[in-house]
Coordinates of N, CA, C and O in Angstrom, one line a residue:
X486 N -63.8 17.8 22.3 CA -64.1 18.2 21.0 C -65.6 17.9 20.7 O -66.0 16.7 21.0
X487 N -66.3 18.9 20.2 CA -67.3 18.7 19.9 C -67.6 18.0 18.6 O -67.1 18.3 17.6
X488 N -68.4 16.9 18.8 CA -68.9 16.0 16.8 C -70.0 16.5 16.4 O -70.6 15.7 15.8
X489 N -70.6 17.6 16.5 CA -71.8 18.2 16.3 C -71.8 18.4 15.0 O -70.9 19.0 14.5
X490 N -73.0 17.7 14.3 CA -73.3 18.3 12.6 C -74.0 18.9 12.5 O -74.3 19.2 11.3
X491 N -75.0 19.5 13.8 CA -76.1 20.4 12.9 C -75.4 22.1 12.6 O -74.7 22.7 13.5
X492 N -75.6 22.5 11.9 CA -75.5 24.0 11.5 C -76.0 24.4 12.8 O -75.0 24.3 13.5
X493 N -76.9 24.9 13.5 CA -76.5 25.8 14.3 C -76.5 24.9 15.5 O -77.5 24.7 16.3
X494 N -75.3 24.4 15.5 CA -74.8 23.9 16.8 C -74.5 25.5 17.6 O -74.6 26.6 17.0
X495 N -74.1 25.3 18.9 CA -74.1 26.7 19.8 C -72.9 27.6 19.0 O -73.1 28.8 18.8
X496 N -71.7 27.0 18.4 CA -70.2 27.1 18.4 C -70.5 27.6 16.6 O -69.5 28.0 15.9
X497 N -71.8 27.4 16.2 CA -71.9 27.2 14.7 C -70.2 26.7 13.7 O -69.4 27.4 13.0
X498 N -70.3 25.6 14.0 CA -69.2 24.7 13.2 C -70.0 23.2 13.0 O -70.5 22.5 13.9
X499 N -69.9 23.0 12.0 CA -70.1 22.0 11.3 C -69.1 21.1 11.2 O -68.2 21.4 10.5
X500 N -69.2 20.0 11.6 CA -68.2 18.8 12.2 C -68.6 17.4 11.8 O -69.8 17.1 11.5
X501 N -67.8 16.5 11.7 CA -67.9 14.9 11.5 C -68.1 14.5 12.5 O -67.4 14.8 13.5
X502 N -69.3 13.5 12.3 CA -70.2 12.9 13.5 C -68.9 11.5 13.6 O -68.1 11.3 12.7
X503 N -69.0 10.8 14.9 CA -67.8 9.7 15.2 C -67.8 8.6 14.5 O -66.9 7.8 14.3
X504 N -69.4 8.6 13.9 CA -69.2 7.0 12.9 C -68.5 7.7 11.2 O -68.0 6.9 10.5
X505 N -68.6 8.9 10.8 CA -67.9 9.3 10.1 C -66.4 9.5 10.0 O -65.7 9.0 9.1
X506 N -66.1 10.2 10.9 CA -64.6 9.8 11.4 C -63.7 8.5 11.1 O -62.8 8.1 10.3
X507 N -64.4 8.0 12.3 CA -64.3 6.0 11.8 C -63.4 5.7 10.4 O -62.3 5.4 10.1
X508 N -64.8 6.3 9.8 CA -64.6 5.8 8.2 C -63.6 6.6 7.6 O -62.7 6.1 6.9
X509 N -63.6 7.5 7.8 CA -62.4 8.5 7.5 C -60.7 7.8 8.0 O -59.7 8.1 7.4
X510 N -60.8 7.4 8.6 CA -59.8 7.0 9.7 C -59.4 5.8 9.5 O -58.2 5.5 9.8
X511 N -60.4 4.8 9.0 CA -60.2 3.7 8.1 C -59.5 3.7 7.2 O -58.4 3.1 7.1
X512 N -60.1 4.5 6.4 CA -59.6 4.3 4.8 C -57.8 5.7 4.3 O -57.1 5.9 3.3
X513 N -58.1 6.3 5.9 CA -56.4 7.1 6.0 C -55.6 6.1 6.3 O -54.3 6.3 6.3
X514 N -56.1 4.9 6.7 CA -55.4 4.0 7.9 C -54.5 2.8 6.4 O -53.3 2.6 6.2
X515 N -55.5 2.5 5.9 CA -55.4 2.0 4.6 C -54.3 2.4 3.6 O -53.4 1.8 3.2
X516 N -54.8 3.9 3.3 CA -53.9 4.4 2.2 C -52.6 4.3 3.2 O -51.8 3.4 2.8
X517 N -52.4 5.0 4.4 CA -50.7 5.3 4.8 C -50.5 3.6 4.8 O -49.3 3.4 4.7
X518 N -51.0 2.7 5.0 CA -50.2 1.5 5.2 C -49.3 1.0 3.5 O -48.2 0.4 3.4
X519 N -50.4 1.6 2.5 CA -50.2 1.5 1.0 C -49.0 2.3 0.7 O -48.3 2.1 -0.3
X520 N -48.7 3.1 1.5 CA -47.6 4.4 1.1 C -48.0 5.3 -0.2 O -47.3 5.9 -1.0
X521 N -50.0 5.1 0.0 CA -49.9 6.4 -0.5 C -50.3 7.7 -0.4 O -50.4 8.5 -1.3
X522 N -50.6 7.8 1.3 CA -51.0 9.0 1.9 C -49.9 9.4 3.2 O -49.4 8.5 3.8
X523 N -49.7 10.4 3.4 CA -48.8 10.5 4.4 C -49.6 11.8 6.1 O -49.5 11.7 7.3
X524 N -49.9 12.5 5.4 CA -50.7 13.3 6.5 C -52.1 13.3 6.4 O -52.5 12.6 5.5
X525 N -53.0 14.0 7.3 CA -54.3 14.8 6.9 C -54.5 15.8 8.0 O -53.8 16.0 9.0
X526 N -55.7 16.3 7.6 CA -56.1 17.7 8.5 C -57.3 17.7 8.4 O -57.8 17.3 7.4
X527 N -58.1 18.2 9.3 CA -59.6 17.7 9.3 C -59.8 19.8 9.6 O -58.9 20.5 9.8
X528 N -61.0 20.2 9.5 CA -61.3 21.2 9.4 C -63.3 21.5 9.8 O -64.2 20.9 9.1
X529 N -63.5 22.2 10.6 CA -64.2 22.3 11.0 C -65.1 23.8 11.1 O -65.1 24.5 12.1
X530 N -66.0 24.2 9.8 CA -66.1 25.5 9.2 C -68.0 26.1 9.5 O -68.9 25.4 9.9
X531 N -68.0 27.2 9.3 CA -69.4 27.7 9.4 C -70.5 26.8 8.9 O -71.5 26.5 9.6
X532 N -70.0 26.3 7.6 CA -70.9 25.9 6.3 C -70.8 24.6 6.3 O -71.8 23.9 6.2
X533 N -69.4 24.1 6.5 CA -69.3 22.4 5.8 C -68.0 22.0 7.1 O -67.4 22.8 7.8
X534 N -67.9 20.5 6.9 CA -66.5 20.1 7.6 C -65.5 19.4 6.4 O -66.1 18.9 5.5
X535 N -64.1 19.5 6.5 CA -63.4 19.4 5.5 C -62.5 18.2 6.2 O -62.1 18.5 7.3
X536 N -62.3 17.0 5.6 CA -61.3 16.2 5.7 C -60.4 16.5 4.1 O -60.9 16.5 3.0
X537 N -59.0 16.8 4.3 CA -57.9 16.8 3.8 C -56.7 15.5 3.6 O -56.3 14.9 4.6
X538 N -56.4 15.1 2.3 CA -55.5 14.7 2.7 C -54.5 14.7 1.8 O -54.7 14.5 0.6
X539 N -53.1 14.9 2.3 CA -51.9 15.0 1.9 C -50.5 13.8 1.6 O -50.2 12.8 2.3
X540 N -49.8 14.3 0.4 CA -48.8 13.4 0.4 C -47.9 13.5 1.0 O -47.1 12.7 1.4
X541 N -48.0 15.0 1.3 CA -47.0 15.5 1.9 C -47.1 16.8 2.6 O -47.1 17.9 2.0
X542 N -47.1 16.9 4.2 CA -47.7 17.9 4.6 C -47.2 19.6 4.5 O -47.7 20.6 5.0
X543 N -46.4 19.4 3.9 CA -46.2 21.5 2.9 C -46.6 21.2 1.6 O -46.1 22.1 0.9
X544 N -47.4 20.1 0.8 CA -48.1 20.7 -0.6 C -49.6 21.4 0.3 O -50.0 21.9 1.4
X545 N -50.1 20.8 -1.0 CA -51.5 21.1 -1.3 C -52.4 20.0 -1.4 O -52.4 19.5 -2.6
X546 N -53.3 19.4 -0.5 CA -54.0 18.5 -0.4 C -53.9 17.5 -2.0 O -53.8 18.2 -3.0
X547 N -54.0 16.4 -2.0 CA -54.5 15.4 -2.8 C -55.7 15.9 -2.9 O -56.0 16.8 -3.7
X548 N -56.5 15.4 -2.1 CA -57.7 15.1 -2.1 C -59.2 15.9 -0.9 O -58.9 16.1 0.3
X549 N -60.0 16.0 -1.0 CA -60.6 16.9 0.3 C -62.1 16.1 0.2 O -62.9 16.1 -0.8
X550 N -62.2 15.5 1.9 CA -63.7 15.0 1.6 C -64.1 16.1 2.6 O -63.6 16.3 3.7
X551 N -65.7 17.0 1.6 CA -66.5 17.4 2.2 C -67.6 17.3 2.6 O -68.2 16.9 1.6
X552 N -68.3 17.5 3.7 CA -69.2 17.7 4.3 C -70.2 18.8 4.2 O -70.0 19.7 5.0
X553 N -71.4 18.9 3.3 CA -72.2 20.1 3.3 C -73.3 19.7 3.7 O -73.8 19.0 2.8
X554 N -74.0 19.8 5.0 CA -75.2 19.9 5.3 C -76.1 20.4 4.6 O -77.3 19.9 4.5
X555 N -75.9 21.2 4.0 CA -77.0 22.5 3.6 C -77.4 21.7 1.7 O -78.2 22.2 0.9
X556 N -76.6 20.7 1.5 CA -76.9 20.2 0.0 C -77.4 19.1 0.6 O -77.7 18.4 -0.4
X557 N -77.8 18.5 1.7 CA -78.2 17.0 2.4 C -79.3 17.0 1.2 O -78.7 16.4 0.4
X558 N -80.4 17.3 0.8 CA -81.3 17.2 -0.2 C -81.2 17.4 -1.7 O -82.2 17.1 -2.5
X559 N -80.2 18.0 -2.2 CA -80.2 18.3 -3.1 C -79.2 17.7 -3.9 O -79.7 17.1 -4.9
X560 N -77.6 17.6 -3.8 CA -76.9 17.5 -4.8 C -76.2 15.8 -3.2 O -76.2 14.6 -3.6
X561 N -76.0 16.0 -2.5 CA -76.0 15.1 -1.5 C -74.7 15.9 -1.1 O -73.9 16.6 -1.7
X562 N -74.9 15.4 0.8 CA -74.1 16.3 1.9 C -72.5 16.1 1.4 O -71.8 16.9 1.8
X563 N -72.0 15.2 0.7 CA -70.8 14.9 0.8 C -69.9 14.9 -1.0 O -70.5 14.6 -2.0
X564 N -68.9 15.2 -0.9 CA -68.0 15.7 -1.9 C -66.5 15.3 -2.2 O -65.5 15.9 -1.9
X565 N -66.5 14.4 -2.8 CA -64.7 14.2 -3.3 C -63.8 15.3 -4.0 O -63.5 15.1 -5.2
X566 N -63.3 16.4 -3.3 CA -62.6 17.1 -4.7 C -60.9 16.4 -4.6 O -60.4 15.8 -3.7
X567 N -60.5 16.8 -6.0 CA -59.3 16.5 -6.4 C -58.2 17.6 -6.0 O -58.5 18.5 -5.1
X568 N -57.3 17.7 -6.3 CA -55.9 18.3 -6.1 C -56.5 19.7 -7.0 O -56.3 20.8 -6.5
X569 N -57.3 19.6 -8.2 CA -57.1 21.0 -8.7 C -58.5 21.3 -8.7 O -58.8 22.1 -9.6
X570 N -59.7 21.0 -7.8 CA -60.4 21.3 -7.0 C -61.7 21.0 -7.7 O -62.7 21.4 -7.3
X571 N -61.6 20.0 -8.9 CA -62.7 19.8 -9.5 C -63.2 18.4 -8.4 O -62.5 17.8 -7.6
X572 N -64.5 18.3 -8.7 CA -65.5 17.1 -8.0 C -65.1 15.8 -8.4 O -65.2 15.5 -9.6
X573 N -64.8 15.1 -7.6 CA -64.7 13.5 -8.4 C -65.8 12.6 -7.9 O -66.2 11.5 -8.5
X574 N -66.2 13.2 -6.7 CA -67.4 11.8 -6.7 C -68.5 13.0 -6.1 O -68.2 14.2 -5.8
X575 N -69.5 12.6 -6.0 CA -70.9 13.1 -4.9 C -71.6 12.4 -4.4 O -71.5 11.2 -4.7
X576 N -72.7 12.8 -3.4 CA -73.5 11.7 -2.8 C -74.2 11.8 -1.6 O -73.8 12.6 -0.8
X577 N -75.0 11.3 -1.5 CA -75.7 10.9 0.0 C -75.2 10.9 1.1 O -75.0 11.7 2.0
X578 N -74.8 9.8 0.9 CA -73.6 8.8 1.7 C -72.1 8.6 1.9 O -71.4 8.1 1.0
X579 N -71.8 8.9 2.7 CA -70.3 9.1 3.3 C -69.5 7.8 2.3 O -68.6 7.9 1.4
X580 N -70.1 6.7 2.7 CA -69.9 5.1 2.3 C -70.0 5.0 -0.1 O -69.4 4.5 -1.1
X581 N -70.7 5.5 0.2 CA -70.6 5.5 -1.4 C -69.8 6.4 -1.8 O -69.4 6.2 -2.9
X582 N -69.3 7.7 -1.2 CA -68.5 8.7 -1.5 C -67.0 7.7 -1.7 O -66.3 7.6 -2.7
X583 N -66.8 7.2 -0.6 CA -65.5 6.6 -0.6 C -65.0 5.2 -1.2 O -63.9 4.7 -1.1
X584 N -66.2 4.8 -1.8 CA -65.5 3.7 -3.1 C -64.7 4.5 -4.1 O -63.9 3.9 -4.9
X585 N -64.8 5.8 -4.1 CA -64.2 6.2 -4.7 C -62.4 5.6 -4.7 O -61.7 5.4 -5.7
X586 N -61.8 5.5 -3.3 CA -60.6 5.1 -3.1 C -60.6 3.4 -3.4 O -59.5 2.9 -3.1
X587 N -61.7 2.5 -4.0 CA -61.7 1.4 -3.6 C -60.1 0.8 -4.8 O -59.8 1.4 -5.9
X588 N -59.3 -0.4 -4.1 CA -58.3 -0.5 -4.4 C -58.8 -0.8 -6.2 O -59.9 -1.4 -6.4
X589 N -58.1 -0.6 -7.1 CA -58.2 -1.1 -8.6 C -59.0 0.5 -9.3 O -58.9 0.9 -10.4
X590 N -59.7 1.1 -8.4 CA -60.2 2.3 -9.6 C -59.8 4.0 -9.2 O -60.2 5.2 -9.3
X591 N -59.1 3.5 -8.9 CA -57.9 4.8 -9.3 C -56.2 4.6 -8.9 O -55.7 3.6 -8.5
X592 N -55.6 5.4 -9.1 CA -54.0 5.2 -8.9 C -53.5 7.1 -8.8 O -53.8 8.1 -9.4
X593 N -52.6 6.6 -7.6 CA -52.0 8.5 -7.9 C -50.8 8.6 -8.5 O -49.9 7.9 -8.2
X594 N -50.7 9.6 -9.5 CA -50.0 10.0 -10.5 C -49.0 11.5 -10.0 O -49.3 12.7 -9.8
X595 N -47.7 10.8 -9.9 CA -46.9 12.1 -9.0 C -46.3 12.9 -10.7 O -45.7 14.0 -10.6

């Protein structure tokens, strides 16, 4: 598997580099130990790479961290959306994107 993040990699897919992953992998590692994540699906697109994650793998994502190269300057490469697809966090940084999950500031509501 290729970890390539530049946009025109050969394959043009835009992907999570392995120290991203990591962190991704961390904090999935985290929630399923919490019981409150149970799958994910990582996604690897023209434009952006999509981490997914689910309570349950036949809904519809919780939550989706993305990856857009092409905002790296502007709005920042990375994106928290929610279940009904609005933005919950933005940023730079992968690492400040995901305080979002820090334990005490938020809770999921079935």
């Amino acid at each position: 598997m290729a970890l390539d993040t530049h946009p025109s990699s050969p394959n043009g897919v835009v992907f999570f580099e392995r120290r991203e992953l990591d962190q991704l992998m961390r904090l999935y590692g985290r929630m399923v130990a919490a019981g409150e994540w149970r799958d994910y699906g990582i996604a690897g697109l023209a434009d952006r790479a999509v981490f997914s994650i689910f309570r349950h793998a036949a809904e519809a994502p919780l939550y989706r961290v993305e990856k857009h190269p092409a905002l790296s300057r502007k709005q920042g490469a990375w994106a928290v959306f929610g279940q009904g697809g609005q933005i919950l966090k933005r940023g730079h940084e992968l690492t400040q994107v995901l305080r979002l999950f820090e334990k005490g500031k938020f809770s999921v509501v079935d």
